[in-house]
mmCIF file of C-alpha atoms in Angstrom:
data_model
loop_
_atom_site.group_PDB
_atom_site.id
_atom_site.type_symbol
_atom_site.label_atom_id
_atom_site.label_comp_id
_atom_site.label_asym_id
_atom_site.label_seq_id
_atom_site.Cartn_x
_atom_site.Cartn_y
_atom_site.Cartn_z
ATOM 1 C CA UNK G 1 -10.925 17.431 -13.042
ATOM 2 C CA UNK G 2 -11.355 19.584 -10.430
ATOM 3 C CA UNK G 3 -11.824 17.289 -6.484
ATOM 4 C CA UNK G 4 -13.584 19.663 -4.303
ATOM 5 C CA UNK G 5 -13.834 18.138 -0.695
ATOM 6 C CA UNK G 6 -17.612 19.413 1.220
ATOM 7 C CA UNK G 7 -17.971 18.267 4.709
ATOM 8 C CA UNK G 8 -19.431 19.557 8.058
ATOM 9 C CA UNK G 9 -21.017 18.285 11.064
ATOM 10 C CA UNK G 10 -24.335 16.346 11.330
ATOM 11 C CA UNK G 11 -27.143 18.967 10.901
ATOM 12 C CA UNK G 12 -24.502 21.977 9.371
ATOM 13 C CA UNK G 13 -26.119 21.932 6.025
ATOM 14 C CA UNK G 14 -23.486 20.578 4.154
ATOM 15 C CA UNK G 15 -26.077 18.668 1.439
ATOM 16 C CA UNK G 16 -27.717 21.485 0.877
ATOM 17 C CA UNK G 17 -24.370 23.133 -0.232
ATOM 18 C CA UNK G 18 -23.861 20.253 -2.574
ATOM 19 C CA UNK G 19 -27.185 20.336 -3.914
ATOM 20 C CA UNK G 20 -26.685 24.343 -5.233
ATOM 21 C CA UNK G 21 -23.252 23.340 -6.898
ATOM 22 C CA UNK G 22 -25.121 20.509 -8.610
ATOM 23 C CA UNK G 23 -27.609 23.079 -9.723
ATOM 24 C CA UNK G 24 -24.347 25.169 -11.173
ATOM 25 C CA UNK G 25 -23.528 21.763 -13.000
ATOM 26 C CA UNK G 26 -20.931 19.992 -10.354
ATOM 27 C CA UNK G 27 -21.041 16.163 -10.059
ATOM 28 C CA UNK G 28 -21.845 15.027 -6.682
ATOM 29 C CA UNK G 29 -20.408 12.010 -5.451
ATOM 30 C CA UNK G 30 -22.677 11.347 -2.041
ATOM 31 C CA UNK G 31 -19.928 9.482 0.114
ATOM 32 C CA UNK G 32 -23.611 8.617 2.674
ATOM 33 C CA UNK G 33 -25.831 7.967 0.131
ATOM 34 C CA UNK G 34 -22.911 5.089 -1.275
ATOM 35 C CA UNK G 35 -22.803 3.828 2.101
ATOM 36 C CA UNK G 36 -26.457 3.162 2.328
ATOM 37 C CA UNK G 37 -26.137 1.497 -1.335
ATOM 38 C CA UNK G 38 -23.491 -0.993 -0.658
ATOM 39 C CA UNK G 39 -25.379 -2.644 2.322
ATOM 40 C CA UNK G 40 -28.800 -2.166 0.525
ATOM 41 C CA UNK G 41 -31.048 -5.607 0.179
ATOM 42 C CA UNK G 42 -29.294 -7.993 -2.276
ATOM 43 C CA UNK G 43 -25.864 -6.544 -1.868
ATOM 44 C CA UNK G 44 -22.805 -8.792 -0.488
ATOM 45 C CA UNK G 45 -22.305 -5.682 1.736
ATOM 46 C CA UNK G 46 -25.135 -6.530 3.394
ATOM 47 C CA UNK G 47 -24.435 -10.134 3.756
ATOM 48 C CA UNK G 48 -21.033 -9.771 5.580
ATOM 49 C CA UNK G 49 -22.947 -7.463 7.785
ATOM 50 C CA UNK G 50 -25.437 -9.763 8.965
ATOM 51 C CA UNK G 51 -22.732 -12.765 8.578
ATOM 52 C CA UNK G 52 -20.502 -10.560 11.437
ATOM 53 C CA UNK G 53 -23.351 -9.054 13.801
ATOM 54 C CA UNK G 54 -26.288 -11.745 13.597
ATOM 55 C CA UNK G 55 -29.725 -11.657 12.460
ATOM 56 C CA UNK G 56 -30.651 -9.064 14.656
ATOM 57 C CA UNK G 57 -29.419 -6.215 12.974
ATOM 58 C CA UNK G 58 -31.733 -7.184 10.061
ATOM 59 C CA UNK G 59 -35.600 -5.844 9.891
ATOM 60 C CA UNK G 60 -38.324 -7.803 8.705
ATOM 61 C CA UNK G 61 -37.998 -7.171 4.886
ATOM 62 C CA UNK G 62 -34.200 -7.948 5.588
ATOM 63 C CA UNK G 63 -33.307 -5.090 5.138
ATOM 64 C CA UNK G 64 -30.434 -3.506 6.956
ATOM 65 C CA UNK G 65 -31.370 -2.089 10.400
ATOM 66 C CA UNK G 66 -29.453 1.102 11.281
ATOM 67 C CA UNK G 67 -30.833 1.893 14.588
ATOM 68 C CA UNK G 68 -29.954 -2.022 15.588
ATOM 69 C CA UNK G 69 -26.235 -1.641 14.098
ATOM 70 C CA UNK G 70 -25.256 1.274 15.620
ATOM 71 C CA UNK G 71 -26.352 0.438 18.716
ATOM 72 C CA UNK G 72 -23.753 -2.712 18.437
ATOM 73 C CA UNK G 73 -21.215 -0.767 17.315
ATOM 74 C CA UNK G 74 -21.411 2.509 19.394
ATOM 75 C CA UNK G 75 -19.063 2.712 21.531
ATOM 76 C CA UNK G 76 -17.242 -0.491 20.678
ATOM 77 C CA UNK G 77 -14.260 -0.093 19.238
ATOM 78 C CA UNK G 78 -13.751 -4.043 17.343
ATOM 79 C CA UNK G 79 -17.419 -4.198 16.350
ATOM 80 C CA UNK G 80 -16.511 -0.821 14.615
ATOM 81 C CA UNK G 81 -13.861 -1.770 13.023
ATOM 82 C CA UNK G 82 -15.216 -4.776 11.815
ATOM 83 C CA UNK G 83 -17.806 -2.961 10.111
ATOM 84 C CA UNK G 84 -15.656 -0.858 9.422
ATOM 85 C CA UNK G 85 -13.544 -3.628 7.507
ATOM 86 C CA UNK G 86 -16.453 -4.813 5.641
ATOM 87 C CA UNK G 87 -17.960 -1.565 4.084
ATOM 88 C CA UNK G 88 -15.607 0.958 3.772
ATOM 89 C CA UNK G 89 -13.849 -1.329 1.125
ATOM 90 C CA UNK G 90 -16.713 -1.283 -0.798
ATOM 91 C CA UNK G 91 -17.462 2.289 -0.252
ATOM 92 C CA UNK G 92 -14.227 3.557 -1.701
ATOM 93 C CA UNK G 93 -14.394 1.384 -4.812
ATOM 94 C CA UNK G 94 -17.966 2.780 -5.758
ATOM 95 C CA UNK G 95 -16.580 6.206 -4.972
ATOM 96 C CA UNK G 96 -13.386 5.647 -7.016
ATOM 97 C CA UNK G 97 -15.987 4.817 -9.459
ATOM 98 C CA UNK G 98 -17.844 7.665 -9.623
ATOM 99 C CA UNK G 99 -14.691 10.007 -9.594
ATOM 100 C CA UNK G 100 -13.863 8.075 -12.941
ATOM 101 C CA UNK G 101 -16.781 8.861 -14.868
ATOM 102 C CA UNK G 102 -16.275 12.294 -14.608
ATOM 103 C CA UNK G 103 -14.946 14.458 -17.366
ATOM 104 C CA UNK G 104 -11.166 15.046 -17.281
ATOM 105 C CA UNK G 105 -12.707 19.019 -17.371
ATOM 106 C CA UNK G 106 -15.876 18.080 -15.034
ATOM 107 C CA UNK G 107 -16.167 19.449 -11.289
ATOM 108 C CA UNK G 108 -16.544 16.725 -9.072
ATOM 109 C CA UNK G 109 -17.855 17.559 -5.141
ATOM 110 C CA UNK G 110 -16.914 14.719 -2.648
ATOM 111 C CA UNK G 111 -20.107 15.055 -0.115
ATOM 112 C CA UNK G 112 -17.946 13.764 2.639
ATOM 113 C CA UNK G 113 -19.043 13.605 6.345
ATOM 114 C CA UNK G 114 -15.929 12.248 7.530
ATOM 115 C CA UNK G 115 -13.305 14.171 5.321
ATOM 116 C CA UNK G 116 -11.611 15.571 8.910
ATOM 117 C CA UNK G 117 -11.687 12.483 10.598
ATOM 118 C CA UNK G 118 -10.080 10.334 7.519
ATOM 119 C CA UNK G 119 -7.219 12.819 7.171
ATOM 120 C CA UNK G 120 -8.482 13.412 3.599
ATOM 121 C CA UNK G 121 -7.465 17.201 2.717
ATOM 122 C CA UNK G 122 -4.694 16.905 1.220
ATOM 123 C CA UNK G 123 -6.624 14.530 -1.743
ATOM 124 C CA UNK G 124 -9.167 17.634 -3.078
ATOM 125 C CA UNK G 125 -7.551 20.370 -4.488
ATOM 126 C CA UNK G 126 -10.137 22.399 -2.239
ATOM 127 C CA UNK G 127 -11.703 21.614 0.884
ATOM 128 C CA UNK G 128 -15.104 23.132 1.824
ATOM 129 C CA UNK G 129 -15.983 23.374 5.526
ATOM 130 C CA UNK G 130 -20.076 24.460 6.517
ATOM 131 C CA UNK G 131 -20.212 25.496 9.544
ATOM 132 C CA UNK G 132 -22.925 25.983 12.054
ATOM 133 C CA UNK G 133 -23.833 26.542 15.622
ATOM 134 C CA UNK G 134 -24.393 23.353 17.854
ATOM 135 C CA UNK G 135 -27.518 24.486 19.473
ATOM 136 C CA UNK G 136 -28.885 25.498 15.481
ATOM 137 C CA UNK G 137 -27.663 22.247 14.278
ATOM 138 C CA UNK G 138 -29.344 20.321 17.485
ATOM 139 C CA UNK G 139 -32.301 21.688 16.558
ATOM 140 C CA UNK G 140 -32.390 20.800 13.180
ATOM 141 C CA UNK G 141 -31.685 17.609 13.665
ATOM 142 C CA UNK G 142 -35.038 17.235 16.448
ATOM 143 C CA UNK G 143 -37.261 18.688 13.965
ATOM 144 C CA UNK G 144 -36.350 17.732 10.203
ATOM 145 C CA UNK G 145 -34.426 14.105 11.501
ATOM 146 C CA UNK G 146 -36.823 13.190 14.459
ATOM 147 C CA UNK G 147 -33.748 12.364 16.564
ATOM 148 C CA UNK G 148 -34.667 13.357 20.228
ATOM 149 C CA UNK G 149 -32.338 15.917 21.751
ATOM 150 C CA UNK G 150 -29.555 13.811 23.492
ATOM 151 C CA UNK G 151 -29.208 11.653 20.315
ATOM 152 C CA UNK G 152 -28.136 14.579 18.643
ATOM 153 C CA UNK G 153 -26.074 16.097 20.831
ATOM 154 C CA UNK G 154 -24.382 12.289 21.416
ATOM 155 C CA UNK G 155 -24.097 12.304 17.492
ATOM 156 C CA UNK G 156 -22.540 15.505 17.511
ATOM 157 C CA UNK G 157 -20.034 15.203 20.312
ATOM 158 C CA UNK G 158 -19.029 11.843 18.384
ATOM 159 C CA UNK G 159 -17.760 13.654 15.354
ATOM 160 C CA UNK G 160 -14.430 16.516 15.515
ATOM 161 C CA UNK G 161 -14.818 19.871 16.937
ATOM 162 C CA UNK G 162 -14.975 23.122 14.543
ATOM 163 C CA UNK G 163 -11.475 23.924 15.053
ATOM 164 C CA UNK G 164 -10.024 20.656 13.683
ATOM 165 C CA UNK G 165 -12.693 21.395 10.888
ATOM 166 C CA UNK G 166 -11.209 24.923 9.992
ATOM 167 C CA UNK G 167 -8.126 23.513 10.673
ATOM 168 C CA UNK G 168 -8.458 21.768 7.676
ATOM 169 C CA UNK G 169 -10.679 24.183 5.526
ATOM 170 C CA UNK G 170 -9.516 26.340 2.541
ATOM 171 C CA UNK G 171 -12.726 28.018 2.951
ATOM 172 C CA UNK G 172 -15.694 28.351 5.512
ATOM 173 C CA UNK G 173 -19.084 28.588 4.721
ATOM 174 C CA UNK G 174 -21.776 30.192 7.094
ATOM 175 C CA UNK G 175 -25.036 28.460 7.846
ATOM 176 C CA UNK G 176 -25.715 30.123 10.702
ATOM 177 C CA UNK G 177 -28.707 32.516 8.668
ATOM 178 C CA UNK G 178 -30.729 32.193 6.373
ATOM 179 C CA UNK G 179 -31.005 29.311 3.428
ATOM 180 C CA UNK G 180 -30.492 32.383 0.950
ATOM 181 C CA UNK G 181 -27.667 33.577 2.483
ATOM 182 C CA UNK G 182 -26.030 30.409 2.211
ATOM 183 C CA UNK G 183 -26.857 30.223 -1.579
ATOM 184 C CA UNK G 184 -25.359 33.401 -2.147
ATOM 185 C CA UNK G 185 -22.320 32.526 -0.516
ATOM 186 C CA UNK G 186 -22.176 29.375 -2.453
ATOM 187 C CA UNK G 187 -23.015 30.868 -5.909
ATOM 188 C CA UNK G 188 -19.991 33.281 -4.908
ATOM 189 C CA UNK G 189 -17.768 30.971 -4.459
ATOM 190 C CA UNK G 190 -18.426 29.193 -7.325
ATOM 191 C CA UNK G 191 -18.543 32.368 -9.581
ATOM 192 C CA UNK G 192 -15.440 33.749 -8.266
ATOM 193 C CA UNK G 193 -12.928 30.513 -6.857
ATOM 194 C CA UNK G 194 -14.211 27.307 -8.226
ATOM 195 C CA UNK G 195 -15.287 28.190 -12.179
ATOM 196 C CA UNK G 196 -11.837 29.923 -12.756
ATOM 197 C CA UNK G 197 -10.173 27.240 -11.153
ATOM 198 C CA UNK G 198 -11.505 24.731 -12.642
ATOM 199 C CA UNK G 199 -10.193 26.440 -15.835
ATOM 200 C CA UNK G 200 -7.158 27.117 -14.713
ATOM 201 C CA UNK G 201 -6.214 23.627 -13.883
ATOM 202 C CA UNK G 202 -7.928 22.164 -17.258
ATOM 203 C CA UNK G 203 -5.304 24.507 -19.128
ATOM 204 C CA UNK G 204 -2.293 23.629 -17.047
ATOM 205 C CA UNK G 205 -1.551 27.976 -15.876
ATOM 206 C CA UNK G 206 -0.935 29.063 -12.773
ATOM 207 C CA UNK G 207 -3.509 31.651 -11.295
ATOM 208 C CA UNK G 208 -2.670 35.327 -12.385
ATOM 209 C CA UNK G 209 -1.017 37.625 -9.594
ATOM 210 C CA UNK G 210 -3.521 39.696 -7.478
ATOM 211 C CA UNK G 211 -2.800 42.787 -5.307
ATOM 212 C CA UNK G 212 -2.125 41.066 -2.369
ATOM 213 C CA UNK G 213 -0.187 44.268 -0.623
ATOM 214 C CA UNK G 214 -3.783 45.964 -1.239
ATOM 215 C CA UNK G 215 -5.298 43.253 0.379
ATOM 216 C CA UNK G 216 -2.970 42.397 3.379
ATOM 217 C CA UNK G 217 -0.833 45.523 4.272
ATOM 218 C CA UNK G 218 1.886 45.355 6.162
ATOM 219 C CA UNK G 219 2.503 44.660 9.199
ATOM 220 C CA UNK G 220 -0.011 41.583 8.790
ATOM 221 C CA UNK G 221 -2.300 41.233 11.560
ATOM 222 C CA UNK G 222 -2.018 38.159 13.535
ATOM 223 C CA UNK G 223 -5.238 36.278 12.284
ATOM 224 C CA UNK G 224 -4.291 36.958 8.565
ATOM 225 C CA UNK G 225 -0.728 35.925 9.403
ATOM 226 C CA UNK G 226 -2.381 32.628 10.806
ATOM 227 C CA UNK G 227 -4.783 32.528 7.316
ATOM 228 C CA UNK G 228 -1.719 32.675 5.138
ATOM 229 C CA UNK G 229 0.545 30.192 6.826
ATOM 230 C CA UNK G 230 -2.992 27.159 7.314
ATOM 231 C CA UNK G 231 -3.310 28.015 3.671
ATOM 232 C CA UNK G 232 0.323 27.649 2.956
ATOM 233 C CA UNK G 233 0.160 24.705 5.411
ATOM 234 C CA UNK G 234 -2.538 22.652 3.085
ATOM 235 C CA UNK G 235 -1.060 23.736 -0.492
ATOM 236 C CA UNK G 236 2.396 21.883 0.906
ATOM 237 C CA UNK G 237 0.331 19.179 2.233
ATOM 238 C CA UNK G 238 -0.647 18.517 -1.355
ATOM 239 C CA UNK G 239 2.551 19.199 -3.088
ATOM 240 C CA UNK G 240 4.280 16.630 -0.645
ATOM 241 C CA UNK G 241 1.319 14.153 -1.529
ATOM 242 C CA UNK G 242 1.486 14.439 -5.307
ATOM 243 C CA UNK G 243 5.604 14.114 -5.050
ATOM 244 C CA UNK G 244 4.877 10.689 -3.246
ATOM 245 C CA UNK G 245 5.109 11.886 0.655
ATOM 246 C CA UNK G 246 1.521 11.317 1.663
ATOM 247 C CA UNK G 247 0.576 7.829 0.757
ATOM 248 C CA UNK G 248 -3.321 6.959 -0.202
ATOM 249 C CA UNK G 249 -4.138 3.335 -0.588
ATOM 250 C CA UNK G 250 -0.921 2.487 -1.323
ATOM 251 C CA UNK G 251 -0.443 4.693 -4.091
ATOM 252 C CA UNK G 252 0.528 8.189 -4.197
ATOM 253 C CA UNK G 253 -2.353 11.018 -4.484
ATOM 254 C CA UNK G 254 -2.640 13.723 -6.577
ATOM 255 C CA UNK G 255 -3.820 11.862 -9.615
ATOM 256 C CA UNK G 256 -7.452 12.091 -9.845
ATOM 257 C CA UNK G 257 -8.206 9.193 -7.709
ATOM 258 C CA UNK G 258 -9.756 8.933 -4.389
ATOM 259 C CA UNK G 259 -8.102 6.335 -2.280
ATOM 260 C CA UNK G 260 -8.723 4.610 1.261
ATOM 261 C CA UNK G 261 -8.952 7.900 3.279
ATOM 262 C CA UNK G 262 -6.020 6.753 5.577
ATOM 263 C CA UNK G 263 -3.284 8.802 4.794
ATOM 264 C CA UNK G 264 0.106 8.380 6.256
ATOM 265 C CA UNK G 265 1.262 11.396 6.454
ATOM 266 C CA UNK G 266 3.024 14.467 4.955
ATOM 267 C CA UNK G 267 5.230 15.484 7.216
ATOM 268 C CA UNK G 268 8.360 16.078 4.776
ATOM 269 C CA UNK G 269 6.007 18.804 3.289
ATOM 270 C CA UNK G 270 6.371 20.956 5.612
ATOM 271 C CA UNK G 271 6.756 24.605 4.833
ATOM 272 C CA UNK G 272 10.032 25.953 5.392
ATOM 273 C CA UNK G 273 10.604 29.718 6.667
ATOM 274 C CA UNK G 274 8.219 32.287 7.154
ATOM 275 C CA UNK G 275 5.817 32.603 3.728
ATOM 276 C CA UNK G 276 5.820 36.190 2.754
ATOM 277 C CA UNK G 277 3.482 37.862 -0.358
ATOM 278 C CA UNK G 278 6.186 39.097 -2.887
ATOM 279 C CA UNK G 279 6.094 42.777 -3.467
ATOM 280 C CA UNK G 280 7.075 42.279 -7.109
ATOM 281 C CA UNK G 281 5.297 39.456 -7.816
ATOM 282 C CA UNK G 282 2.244 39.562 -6.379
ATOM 283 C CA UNK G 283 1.976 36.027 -5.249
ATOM 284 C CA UNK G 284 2.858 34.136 -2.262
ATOM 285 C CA UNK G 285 6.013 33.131 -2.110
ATOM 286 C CA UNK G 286 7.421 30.256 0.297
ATOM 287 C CA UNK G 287 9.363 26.493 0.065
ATOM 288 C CA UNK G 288 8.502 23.105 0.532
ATOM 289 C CA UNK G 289 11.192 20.506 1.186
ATOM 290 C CA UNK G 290 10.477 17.454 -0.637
ATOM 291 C CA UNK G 291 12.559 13.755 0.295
ATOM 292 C CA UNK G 292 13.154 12.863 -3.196
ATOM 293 C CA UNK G 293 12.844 15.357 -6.437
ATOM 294 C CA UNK G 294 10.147 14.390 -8.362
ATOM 295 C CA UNK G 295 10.110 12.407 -11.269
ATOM 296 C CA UNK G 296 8.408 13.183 -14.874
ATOM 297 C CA UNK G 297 5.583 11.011 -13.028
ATOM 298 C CA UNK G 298 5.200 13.467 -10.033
ATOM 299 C CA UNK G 299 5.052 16.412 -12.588
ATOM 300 C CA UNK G 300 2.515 15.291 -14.102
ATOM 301 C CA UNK G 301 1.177 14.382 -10.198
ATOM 302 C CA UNK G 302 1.896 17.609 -9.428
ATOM 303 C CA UNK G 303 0.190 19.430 -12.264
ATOM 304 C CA UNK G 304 -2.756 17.467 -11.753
ATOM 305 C CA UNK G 305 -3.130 18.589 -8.076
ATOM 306 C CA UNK G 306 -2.880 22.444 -9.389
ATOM 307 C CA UNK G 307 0.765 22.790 -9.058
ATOM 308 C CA UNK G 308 2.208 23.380 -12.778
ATOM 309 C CA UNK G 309 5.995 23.441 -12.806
ATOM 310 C CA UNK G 310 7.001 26.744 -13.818
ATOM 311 C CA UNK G 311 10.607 26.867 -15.087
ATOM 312 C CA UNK G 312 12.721 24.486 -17.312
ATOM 313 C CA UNK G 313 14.706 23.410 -13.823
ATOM 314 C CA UNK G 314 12.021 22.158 -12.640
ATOM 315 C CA UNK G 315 12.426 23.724 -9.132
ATOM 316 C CA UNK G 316 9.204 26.479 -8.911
ATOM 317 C CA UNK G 317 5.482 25.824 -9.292
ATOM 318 C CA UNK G 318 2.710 27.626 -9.619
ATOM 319 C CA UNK G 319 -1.296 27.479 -8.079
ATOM 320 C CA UNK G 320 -4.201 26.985 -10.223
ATOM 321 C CA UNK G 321 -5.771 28.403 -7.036
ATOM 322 C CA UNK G 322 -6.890 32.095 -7.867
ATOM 323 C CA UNK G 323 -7.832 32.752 -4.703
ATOM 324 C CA UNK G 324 -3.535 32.150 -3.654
ATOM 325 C CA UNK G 325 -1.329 32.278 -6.709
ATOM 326 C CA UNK G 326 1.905 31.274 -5.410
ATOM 327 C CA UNK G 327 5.509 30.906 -6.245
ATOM 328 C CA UNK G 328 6.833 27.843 -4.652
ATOM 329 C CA UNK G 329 10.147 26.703 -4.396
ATOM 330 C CA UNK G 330 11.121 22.728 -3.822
ATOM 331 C CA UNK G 331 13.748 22.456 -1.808
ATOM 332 C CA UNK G 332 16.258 19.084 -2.520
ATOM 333 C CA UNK G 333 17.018 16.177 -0.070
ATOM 334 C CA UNK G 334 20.389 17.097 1.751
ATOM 335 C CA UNK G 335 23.331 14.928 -0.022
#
C-alpha cells in the first residue's frame, strides 16, 4: 500500500487535490471529516466533550457547537489539550481503520491538515504539500467559508509557515492559478511519480536509474544542492523510522499503520557525508547510520516503507521512489 501524506494551509486547496486522486482511483482517508464524525450526535466523543467543557458548547439539537468550542479552547493551552485528550484518541483509531481496509496494492491519501504540525512525514512514503498565497487563501476563505477577514487571517497565522511546510514536502503543488492548472499538475504527478510507485513498491524493486548527470550537471547549483540533501534528509527520516529510530504510538512505523502523530524523533537517521548522484550508477548515492542493524522484522519494515534491501549482506537498499532511485548504505553502531 502506497501512504501518501496531502496537507496545506486552511484555504490552499488541499481537498480539492484529494478529490482528483480519488477520481484517478486513490482512497481518501479525510483526517477532518473523521474528526467531525467522532464527536457527531450519539457518539461517546461527543459526550466527553460536553462532560469536560459544559453544556454550553452544545446547540439546541445537541449537537456539537464548533464556534462555542473553539472559542474555549483558543488560546488556552489545558482546555486544548484536554480536547485534545479526548478526540484525537478516537480520531487515530478510525483512521487506523480506514488505512486497514485498503488493499495491500491500493493507494491510500491521508487528507491531513496537521501533517507538519504532528511531525508526521516520516509515516507516508510521500508527502504532498499545496501551496498558496495568504492573501489568495484569505480570500477564499471570506467568500466560499463566510469567515470574516481577521478570522482567517487568525486561523492562518495559527497553523506553520510555508517554509516548515516545504521543509517537510517531497513535492509542492501550485494553487496559486487556475483550478485546471492544478489538475494538470495533479494528474502529472500521479501519471508520472505516484502510479509507478505504487508499482514499484507492490513488487518489492527499487526504481530504475535515471540520467541524473543530464538532469543536475555539475557543479550543482545551490538550490538543487539544497533539493537533493531535504530529499535525502526525509528518505533517512524514514529508513531510521522503519529500523525502529522514530517511534509512532509506541510501535515502530513503516508498517502500513498510521499511529498517534507524535513522533519521537529520528535523529540517529541522520545522513552522513555529502550525498552525491553516482556517475556510474545513476542513482543517488549517500549513508544513513542506524543504532542497531535491523532485524528480519525491520526488513520487512523497511521494504514496506520503499526501501528493498538490495544485496545478500544486507547493508544497501534501494527506493521504490522513481522520482530518486538511490543506493543507500547503513552504516553499523560503533562497537
Amino acid at each position: 500500500m502506497l501512504r501518501i501524506g496531502l496537507t496545506g494551509g486552511i484555504g490552499s486547496g488541499k481537498s480539492s487535490v484529494a478529490r482528483l486522486f480519488a477520481e484517478r482511483g486513490a482512497v481518501i482517508v479525510d483526517a477532518d471529516a473523521i474528526a467531525r464524525a467522532v464527536v457527531a450526535p450519539g457518539t461517546r466523543g461527543l459526550a466527553a466533550v460536553a462532560e469536560r467543557f459544559g453544556a454550553d458548547v452544545l446547540g439546541a439539537d445537541g449537537a456539537l457547537d464548533r464556534a462555542a468550542l473553539a472559542g474555549v479552547v483558543f488560546g488556552d493551552a489545558a482546555a486544548l489539550a484536554a480536547l485534545e485528550g479526548i478526540t484525537h484518541p478516537l480520531i487515530w483509531a478510525e483512521a487506523a481503520r480506514q488505512f486497514a481496509a485498503v488493499p495491500a496494492d491500493g493507494i491510500v491519501v491521508h487528507d491531513m491538515p496537521l501533517l507538519v504540525e504532528k511531525v508526521m512525514s516520516a509515516e507516508y512514503h510521500l508527502v504532498i504539500v499545496v501551496l498558496t498565497d495568504t492573501e489568495l487563501r484569505v480570500r477564499r476563505l471570506v467568500e466560499h467559508r463566510g469567515l470574516d477577514e481577521s478570522d482567517a487571517r487568525r486561523r492562518i497565522a495559527a497553523q506553520v509557515d510555508d517554509d516548515a511546510r516545504r521543509a517537510a514536502a517531497d513535492v509542492l503543488l501550485d494553487n496559486n492559478g487556475s483550478p485546471g492548472a492544478l489538475a494538470n499538475q495533479a494528474g502529472a504527478l500521479w501519471d508520472s511519480r505516484i502510479l509507478p510507485f505504487a508499482a514499484n513498491l507492490t513488487a518489492g524493486r527499487p526504481a530504475t536509474p535515471r540520467d541524473f548527470q543530464a538532469e543536475y550537471a555539475a557543479p550543482l547549483p545551490r538550490e538543487i544542492s539544497d533539493l537533493i540533501l531535504g530529499q535525502v534528509r526525509r528518505m533517512s527520516a524514514r529508513i531510521a523510522a522503519a529500523v525502529g529510530v522514530g517511534v509512532i504510538g509506541g510501535s515502530p512505523t513503516g508498517d502500513g499503520a498510521i499511529g498517534s502523530g507524535v513522533s519521537t524523533g529520528v535523529v540517529a537517521g541522520e545522513p552522513t557525508g555529502q550525498p552525491a548522484i553516482g556517475e556510474s550508477s545513476g542513482v543517488l548515492e549517500f549513508a544513513v547510520p542506524v543504532p542497531a542493524w535491523p532485524d528480519g522484522a525491520a526488513y520487512q519494515r523497511l521494504a514496506a516503507a520503499g526501501f528493498p534491501v538490495l544485496d545478500a549482506q544486507g547493508d544497501r537498499l534501494g527506493n521504490c521512489d522513481p522520482a530518486w532511485p538511490a543506493r543507500i548504505r547503513l552504516v553499523p553502531p560503533r562497537t
